[in-house]
PDB file of C-alpha atoms and ligand atoms in Angstrom:
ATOM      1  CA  UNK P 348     100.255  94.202  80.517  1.00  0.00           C
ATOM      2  CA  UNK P 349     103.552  92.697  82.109  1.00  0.00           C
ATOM      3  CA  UNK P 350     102.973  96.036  84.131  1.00  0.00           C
ATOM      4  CA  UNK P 351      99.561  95.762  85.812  1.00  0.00           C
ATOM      5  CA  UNK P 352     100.789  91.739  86.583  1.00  0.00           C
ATOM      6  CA  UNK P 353     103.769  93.617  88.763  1.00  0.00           C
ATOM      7  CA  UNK P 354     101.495  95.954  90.407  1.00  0.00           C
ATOM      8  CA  UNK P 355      99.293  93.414  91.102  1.00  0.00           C
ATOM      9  CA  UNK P 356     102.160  91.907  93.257  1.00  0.00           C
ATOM     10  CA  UNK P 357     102.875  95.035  94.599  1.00  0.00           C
ATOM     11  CA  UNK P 358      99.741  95.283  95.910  1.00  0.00           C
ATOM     12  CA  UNK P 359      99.535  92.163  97.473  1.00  0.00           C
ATOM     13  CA  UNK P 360     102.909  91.213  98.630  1.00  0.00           C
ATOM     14  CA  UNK P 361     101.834  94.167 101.513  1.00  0.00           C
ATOM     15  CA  UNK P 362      98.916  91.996 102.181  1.00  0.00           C
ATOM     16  CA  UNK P 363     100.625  89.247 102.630  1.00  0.00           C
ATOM     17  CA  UNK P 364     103.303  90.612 105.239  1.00  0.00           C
ATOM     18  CA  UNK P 365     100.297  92.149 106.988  1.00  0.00           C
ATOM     19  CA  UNK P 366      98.623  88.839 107.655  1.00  0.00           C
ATOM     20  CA  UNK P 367     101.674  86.913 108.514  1.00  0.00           C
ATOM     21  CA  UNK P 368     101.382  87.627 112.513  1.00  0.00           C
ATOM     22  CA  UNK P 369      98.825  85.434 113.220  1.00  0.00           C
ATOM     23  CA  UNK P 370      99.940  82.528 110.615  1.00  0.00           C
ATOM     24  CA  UNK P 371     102.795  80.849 112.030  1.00  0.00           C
ATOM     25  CA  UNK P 372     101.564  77.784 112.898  1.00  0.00           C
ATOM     26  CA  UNK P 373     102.343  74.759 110.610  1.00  0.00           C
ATOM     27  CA  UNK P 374      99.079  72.631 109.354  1.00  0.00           C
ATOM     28  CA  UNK P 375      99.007  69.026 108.524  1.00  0.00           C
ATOM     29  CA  UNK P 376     100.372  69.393 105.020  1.00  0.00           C
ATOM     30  CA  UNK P 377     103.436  69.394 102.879  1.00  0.00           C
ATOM     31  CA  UNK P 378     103.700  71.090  99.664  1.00  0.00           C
ATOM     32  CA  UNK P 379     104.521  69.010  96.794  1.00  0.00           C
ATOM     33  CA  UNK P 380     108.026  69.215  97.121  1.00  0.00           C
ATOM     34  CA  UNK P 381     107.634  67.500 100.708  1.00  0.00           C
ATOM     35  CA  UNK P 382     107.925  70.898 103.174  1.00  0.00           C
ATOM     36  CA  UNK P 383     105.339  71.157 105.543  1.00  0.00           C
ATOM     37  CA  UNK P 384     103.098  74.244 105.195  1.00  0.00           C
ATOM     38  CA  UNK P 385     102.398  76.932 107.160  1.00  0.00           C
ATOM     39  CA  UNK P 386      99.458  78.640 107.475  1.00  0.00           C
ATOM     40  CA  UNK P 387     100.838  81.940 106.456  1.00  0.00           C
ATOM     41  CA  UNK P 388     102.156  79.573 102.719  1.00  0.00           C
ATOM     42  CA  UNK P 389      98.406  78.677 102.138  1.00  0.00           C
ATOM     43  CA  UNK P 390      97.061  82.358 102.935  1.00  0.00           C
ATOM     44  CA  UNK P 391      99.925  84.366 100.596  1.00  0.00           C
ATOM     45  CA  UNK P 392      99.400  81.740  97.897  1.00  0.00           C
ATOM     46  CA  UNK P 393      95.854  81.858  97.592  1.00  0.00           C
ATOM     47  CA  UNK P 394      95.647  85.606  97.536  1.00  0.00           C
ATOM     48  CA  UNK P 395      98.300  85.624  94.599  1.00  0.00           C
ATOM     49  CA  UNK P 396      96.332  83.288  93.023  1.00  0.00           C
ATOM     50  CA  UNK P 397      93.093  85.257  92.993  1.00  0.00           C
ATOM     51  CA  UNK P 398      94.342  88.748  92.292  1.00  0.00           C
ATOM     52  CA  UNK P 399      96.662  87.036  88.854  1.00  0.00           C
ATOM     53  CA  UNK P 400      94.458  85.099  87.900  1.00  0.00           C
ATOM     54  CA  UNK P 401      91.509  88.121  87.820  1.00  0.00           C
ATOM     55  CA  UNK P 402      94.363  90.102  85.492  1.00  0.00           C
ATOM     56  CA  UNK P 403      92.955  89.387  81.650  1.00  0.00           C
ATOM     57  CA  UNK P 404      96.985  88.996  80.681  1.00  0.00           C
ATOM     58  CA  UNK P 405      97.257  85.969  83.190  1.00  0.00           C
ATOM     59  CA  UNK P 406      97.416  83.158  81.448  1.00  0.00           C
ATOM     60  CA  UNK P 407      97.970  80.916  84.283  1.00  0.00           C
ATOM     61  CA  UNK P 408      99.811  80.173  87.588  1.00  0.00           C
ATOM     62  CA  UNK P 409     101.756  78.228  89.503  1.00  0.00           C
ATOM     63  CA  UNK P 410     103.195  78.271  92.996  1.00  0.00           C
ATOM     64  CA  UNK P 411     105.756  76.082  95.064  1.00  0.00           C
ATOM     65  CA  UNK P 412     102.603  75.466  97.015  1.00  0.00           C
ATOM     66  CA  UNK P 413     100.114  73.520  94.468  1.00  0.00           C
ATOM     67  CA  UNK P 414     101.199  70.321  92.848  1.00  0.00           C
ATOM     68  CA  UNK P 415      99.625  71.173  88.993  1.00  0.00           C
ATOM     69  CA  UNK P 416      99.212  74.985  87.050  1.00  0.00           C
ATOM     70  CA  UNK P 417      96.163  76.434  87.072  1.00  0.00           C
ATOM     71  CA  UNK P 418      95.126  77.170  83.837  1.00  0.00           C
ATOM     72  CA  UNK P 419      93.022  80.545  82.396  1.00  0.00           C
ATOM     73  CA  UNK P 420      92.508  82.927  79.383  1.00  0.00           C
ATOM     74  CA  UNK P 421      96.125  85.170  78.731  1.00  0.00           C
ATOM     75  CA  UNK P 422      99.344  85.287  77.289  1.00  0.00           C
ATOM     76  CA  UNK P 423     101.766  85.828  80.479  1.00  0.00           C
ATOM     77  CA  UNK P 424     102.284  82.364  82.711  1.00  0.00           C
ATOM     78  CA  UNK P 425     103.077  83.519  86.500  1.00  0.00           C
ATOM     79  CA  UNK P 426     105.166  81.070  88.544  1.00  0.00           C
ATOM     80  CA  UNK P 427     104.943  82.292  92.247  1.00  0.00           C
ATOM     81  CA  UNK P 428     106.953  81.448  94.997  1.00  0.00           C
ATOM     82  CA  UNK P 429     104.029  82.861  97.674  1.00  0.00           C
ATOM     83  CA  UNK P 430     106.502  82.836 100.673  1.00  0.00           C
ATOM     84  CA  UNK P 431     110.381  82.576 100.279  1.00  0.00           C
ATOM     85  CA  UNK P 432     112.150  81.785 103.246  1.00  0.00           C
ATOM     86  CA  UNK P 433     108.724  80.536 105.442  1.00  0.00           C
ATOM     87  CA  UNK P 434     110.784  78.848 108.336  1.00  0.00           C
ATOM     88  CA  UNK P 435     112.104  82.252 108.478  1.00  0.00           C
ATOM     89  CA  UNK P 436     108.404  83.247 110.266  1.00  0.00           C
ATOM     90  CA  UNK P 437     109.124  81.456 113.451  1.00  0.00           C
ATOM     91  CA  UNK P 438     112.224  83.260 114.271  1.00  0.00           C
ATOM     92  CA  UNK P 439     111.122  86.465 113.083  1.00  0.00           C
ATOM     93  CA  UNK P 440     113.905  87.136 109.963  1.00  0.00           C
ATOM     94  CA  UNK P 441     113.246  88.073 106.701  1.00  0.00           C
ATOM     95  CA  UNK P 442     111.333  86.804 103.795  1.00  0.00           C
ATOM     96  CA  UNK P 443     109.139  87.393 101.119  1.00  0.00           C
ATOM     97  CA  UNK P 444     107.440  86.414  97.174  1.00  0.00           C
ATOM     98  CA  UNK P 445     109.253  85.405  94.354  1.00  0.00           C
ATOM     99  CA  UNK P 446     107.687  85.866  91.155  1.00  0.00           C
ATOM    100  CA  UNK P 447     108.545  84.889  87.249  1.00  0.00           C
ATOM    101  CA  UNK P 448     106.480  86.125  84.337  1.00  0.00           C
ATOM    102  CA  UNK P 449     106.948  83.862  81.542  1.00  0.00           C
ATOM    103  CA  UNK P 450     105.799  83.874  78.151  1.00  0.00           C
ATOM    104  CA  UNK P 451     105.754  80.216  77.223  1.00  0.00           C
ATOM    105  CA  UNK P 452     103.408  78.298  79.063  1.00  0.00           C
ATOM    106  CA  UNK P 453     104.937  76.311  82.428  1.00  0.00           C
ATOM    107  CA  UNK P 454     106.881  74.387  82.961  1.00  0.00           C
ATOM    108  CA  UNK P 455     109.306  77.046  80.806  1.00  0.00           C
ATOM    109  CA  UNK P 456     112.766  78.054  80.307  1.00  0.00           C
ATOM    110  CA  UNK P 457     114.722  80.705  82.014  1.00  0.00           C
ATOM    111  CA  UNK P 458     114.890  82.387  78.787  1.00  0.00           C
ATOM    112  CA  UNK P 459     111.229  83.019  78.236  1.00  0.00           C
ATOM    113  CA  UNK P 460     110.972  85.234  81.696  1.00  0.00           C
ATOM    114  CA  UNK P 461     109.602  88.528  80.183  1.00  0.00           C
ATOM    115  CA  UNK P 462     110.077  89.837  83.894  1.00  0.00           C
ATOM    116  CA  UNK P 463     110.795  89.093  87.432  1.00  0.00           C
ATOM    117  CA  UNK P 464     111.072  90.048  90.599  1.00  0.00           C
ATOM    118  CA  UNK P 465     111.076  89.705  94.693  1.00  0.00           C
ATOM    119  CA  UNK P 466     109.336  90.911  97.357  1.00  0.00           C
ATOM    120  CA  UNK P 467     111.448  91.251 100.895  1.00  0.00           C
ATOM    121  CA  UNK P 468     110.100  91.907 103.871  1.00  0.00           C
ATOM    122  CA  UNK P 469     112.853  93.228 105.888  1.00  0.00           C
ATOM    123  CA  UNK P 470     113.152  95.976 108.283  1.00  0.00           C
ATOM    124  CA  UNK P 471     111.116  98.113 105.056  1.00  0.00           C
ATOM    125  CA  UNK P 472     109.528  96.155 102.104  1.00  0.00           C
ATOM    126  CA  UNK P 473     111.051  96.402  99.157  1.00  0.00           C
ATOM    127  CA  UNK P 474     110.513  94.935  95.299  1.00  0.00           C
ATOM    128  CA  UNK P 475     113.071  94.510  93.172  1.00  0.00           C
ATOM    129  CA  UNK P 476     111.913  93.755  89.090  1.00  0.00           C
ATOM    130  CA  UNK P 477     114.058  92.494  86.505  1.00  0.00           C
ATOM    131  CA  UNK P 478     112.577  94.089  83.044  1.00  0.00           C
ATOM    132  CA  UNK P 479     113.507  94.956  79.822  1.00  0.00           C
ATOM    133  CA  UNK P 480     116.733  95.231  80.954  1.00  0.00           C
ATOM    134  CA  UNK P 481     117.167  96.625  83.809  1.00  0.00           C
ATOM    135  CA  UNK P 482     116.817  96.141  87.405  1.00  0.00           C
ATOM    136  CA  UNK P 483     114.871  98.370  89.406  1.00  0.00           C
ATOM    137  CA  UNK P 484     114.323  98.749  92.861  1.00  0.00           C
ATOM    138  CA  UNK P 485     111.506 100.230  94.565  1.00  0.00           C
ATOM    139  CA  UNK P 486     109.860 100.775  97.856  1.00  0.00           C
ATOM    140  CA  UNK P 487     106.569  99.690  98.890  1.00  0.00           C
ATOM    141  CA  UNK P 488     104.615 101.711 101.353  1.00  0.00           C
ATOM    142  CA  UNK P 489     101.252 102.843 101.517  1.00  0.00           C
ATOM    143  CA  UNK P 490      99.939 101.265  98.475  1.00  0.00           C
ATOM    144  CA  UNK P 491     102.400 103.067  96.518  1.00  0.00           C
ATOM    145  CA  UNK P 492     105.462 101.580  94.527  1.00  0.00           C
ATOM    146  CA  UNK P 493     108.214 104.733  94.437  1.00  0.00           C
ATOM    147  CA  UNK P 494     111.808 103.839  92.728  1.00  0.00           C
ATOM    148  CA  UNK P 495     114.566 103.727  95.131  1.00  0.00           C
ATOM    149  CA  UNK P 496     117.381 102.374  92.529  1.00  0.00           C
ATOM    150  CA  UNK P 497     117.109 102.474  88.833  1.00  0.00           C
ATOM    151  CA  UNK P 498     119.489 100.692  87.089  1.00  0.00           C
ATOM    152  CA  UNK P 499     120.694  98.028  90.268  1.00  0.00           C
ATOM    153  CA  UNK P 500     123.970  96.466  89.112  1.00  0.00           C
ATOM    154  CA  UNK P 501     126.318  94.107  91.414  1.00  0.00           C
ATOM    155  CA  UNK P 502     129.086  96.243  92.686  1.00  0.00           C
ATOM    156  CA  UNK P 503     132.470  95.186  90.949  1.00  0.00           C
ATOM    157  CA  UNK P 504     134.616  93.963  94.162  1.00  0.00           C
ATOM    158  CA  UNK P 505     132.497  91.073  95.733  1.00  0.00           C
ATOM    159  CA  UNK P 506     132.565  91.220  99.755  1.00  0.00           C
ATOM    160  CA  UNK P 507     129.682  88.919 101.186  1.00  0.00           C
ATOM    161  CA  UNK P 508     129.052  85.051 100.524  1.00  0.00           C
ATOM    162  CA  UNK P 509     126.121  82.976 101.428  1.00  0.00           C
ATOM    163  CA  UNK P 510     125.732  78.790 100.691  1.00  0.00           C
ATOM    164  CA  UNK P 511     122.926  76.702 101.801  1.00  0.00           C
ATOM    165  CA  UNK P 512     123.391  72.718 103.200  1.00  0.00           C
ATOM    166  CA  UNK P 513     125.041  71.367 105.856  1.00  0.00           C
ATOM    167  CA  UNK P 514     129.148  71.397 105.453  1.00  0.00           C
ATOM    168  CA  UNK P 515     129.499  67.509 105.263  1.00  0.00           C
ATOM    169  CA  UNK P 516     126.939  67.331 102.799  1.00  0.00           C
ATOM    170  CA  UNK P 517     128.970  69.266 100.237  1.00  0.00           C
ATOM    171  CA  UNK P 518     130.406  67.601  97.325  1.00  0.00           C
ATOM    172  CA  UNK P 519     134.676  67.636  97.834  1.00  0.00           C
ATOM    173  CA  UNK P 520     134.882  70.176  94.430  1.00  0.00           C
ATOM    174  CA  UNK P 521     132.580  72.297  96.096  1.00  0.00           C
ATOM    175  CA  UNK P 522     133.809  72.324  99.713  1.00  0.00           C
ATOM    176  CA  UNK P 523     137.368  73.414  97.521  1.00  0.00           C
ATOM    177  CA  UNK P 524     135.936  76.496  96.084  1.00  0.00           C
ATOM    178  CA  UNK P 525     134.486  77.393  99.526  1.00  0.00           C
ATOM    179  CA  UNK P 526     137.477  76.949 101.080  1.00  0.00           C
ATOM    180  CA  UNK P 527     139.526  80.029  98.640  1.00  0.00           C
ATOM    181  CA  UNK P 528     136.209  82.288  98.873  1.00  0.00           C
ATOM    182  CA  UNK P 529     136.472  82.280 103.209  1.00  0.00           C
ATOM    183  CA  UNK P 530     139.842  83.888 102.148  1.00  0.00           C
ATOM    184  CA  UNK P 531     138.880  86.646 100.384  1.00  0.00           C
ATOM    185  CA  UNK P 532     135.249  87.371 101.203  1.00  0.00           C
ATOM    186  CA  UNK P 533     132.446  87.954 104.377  1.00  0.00           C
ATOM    187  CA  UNK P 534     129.914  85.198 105.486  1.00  0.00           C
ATOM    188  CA  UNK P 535     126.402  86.418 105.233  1.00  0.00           C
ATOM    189  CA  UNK P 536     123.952  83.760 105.512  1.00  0.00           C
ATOM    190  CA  UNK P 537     120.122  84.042 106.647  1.00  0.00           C
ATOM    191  CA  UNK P 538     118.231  81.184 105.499  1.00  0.00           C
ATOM    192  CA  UNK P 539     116.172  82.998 102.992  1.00  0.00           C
ATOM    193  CA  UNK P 540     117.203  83.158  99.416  1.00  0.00           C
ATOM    194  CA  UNK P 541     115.948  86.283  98.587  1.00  0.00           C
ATOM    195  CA  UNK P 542     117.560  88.043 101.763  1.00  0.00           C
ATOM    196  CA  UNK P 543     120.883  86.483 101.030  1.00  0.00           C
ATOM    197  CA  UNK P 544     120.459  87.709  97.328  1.00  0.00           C
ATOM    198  CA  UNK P 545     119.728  90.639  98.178  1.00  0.00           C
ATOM    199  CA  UNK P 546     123.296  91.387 100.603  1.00  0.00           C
ATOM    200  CA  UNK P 547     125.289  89.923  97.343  1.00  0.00           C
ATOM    201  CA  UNK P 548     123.006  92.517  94.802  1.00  0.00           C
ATOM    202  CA  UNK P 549     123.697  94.915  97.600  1.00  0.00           C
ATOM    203  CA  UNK P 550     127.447  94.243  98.139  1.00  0.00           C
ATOM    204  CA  UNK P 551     128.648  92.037  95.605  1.00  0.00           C
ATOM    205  CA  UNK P 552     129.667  88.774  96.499  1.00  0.00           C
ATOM    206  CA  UNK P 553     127.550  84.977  95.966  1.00  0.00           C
ATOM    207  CA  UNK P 554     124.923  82.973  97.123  1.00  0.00           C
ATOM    208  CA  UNK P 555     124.507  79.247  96.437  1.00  0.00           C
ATOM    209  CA  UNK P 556     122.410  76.754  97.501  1.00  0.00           C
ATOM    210  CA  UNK P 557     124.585  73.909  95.878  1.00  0.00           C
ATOM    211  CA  UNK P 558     124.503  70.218  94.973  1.00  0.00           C
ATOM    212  CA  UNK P 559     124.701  67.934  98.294  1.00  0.00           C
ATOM    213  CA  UNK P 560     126.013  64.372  98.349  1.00  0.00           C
ATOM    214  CA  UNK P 561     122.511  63.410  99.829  1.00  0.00           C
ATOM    215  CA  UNK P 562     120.360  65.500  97.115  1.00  0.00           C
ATOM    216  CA  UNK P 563     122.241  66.042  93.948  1.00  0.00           C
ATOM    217  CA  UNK P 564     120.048  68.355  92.369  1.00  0.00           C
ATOM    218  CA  UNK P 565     119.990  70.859  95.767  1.00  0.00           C
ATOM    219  CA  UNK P 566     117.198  72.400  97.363  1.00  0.00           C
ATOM    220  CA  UNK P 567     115.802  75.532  95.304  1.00  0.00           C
ATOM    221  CA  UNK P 568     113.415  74.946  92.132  1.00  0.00           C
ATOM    222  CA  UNK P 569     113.580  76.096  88.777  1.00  0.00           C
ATOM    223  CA  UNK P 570     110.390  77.401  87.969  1.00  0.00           C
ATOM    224  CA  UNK P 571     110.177  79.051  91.534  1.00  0.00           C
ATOM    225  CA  UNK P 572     113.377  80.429  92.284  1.00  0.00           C
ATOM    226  CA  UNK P 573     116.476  79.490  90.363  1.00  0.00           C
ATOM    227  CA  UNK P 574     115.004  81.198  87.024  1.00  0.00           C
ATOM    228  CA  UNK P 575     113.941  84.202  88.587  1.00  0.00           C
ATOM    229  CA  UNK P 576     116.786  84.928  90.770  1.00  0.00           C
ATOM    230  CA  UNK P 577     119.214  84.333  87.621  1.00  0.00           C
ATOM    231  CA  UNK P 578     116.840  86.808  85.855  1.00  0.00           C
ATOM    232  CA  UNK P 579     117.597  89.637  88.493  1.00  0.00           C
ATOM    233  CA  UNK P 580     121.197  88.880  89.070  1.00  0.00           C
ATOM    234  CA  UNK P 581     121.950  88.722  85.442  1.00  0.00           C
ATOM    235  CA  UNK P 582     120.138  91.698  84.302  1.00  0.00           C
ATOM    236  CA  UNK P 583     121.769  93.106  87.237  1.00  0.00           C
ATOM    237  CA  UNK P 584     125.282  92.524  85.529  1.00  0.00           C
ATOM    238  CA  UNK P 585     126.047  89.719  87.116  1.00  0.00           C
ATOM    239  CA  UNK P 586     126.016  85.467  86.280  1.00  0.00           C
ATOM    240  CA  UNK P 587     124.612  82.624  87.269  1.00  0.00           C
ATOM    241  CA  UNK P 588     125.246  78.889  87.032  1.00  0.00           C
ATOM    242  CA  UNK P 589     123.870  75.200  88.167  1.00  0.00           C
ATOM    243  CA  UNK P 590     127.500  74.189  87.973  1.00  0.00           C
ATOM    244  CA  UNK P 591     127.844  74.095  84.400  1.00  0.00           C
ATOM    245  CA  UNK P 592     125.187  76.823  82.319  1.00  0.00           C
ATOM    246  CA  UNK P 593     123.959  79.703  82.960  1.00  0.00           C
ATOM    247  CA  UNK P 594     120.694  78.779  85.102  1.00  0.00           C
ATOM    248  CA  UNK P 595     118.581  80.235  82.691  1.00  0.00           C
ATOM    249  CA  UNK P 596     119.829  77.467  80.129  1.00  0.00           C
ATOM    250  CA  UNK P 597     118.616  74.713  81.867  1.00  0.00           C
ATOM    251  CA  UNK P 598     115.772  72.799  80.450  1.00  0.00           C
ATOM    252  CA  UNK P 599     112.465  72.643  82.162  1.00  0.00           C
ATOM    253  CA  UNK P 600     111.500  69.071  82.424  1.00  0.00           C
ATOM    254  CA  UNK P 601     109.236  69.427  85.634  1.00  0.00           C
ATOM    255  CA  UNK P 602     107.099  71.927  87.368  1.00  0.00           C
ATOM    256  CA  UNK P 603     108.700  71.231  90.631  1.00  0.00           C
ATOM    257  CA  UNK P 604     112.072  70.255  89.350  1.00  0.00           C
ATOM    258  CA  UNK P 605     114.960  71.356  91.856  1.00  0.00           C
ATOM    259  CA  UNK P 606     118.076  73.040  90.450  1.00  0.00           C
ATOM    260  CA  UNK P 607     121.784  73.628  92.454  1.00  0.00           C
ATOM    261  CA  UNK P 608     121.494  77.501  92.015  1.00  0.00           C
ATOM    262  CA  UNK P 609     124.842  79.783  92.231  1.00  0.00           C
ATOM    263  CA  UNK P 610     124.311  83.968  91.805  1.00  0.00           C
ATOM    264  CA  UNK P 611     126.637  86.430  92.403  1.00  0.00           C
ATOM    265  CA  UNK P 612     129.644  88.791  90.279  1.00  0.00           C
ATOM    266  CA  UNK P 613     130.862  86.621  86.681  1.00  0.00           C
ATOM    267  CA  UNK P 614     133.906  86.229  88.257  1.00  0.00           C
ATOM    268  CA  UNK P 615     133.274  83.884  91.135  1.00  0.00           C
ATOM    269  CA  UNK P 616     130.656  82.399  89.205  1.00  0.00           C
ATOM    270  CA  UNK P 617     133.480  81.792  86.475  1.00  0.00           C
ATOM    271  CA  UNK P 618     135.777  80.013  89.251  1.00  0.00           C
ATOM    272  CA  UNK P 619     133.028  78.027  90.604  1.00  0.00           C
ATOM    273  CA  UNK P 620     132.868  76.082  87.392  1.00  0.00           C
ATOM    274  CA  UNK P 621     136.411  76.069  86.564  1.00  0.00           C
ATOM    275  CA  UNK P 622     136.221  74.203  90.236  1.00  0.00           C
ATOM    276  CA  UNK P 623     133.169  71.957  89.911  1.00  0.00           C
ATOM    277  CA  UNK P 624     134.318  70.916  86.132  1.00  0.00           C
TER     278      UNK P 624
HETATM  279  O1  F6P J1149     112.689  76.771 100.363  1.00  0.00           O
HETATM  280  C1  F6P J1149     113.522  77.746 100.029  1.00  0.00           C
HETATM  281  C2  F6P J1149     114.376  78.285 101.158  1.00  0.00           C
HETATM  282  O2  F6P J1149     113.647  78.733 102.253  1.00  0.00           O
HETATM  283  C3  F6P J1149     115.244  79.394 100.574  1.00  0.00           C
HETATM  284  O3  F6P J1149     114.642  80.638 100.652  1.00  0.00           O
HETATM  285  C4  F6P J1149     116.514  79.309 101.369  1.00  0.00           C
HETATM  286  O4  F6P J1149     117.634  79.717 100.621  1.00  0.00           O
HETATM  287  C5  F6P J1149     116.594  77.852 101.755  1.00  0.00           C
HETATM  288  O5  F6P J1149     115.298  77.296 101.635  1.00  0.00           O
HETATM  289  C6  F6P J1149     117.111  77.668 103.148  1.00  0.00           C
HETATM  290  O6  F6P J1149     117.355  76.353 103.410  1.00  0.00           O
HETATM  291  P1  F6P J1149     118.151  75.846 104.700  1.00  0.00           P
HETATM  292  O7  F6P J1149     117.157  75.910 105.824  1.00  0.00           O
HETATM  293  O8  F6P J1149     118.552  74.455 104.357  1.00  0.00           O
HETATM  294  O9  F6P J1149     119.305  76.763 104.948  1.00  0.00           O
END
């Protein structure tokens, strides 16, 4: 049942990239975490919506894009992030959908994600799924879903590092730990979580979108994006943190509750908290 929810997003994720070219205009509205929306956000969220929500084990969903859950008959709870990385549209970089299967109803806990996985559209679209323990990747093409990399794990010597805000906006403990990682590791940084995951899944390394001085609780959600990306890069082998816990240890007290979300190899993940505590 978790597997006919994951080829439903296989399915549809193509669909979505396909109709992207002539959505790149913003509308009038935000979503309810204040972005404005593209068209191409409203298009890939309501066809997630209607191909879930016509699977009998969806029980309901949620997106970034819709302020409440919409509610149905099933025992799986899909949070969606329709379009990660949407400002990415305009200059042509890459993107894609984020999605957690939970089985607790939402707003949930990392720890009831029965699955998860991304959608990137690069140069090739690819989905990676967290799932019973393992992390799988696979390629998309054609309608089909073919396995590229069975059991994905971080590579042990981390070489790329990625973190969202604006330099002055980061807290002095974290601007610290930035400063020893520029010693030892590569900047890779694209603007689109999943991307950047992906080059620290791909080469070792971290990704952070951190606390700011101006927005304590950063820019990624829980529900969204922080759960499910700690799902992958956990299964994957390696940790992940909002400065203190694992993210998946953080308690859900809001649908659209942001998170400071830190992924990448135990080991920098281990000195990140050493600095931040
Ligand atoms: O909204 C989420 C997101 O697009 C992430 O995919 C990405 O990591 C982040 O925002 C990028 O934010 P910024 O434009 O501040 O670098």
């Amino acid at each position: 049942m978790v597997g006919e929810i994951l080829d439903a997003v296989a399915r549809t994720a193509p669909e979505v990239r396909a109709g992207l070219p002539g959505r790149r205009a913003y509308g009038d509205e935000e979503n309810p975490s204040g972005e404005r929306r593209l068209a191409a956000d409203e298009y890939a969220d309501s066809l997630l919506e209607e191909r879930l929500l016509a699977l009998d084990s969806v029980g309901s969903y949620a997106s970034e894009e819709q302020s409440g859950v919409v509610d149905d008959d099933g025992e799986y709870h899909v949070a969606c992030d329709p379009l990660d990385g949407s400002s990415n549209l305009k200059s042509n970089n890459a993107m894609g959908t984020i999605v957690g299967v939970y089985d607790e109803p939402l707003p949930a806990g990392g720890r009831s994600l029965v699955a998860s996985a991304f959608v990137l559209f690069g140069p090739i679209t690819t989905m990676t799924v967290a799932r019973d323990g393992t992390v799988t990747e696979y390629l998309l093409e054609d309608g089909e879903r073919t396995a590229v990399t069975e059991d994905l794990a971080l590579p042990d010597d981390p070489v790329v590092y990625g973190f969202g805000g604006r330099v002055p906006d980061w807290p002095a403990d974290f601007a610290g730990y930035v400063e020893s990682v520029e010693q030892e590791l590569k900047l890779r940084y694209g603007g689109a979580m999943i991307a950047d995951v992906n080059q620290v899944l791909t080469y070792g390394g971290i990704f952070a979108y951190p606390a700011l001085d101006s927005a304590p609780a950063g820019k990624l959600r829980l529900q969204f994006e922080g759960n499910p990306i700690a799902h992958i890069v956990e299964t994957a082998g390696g940790a992940s943190s909002d400065g203190e816990r694992s993210l998946l240890d953080v308690e859900p007290t809001d649908l659209h509750q942001r998170v400071p979300v830190h992924v990448g190899n135990e080991s920098l993940i281990d000195r990140l908290e050493a600095a931040l505590s």
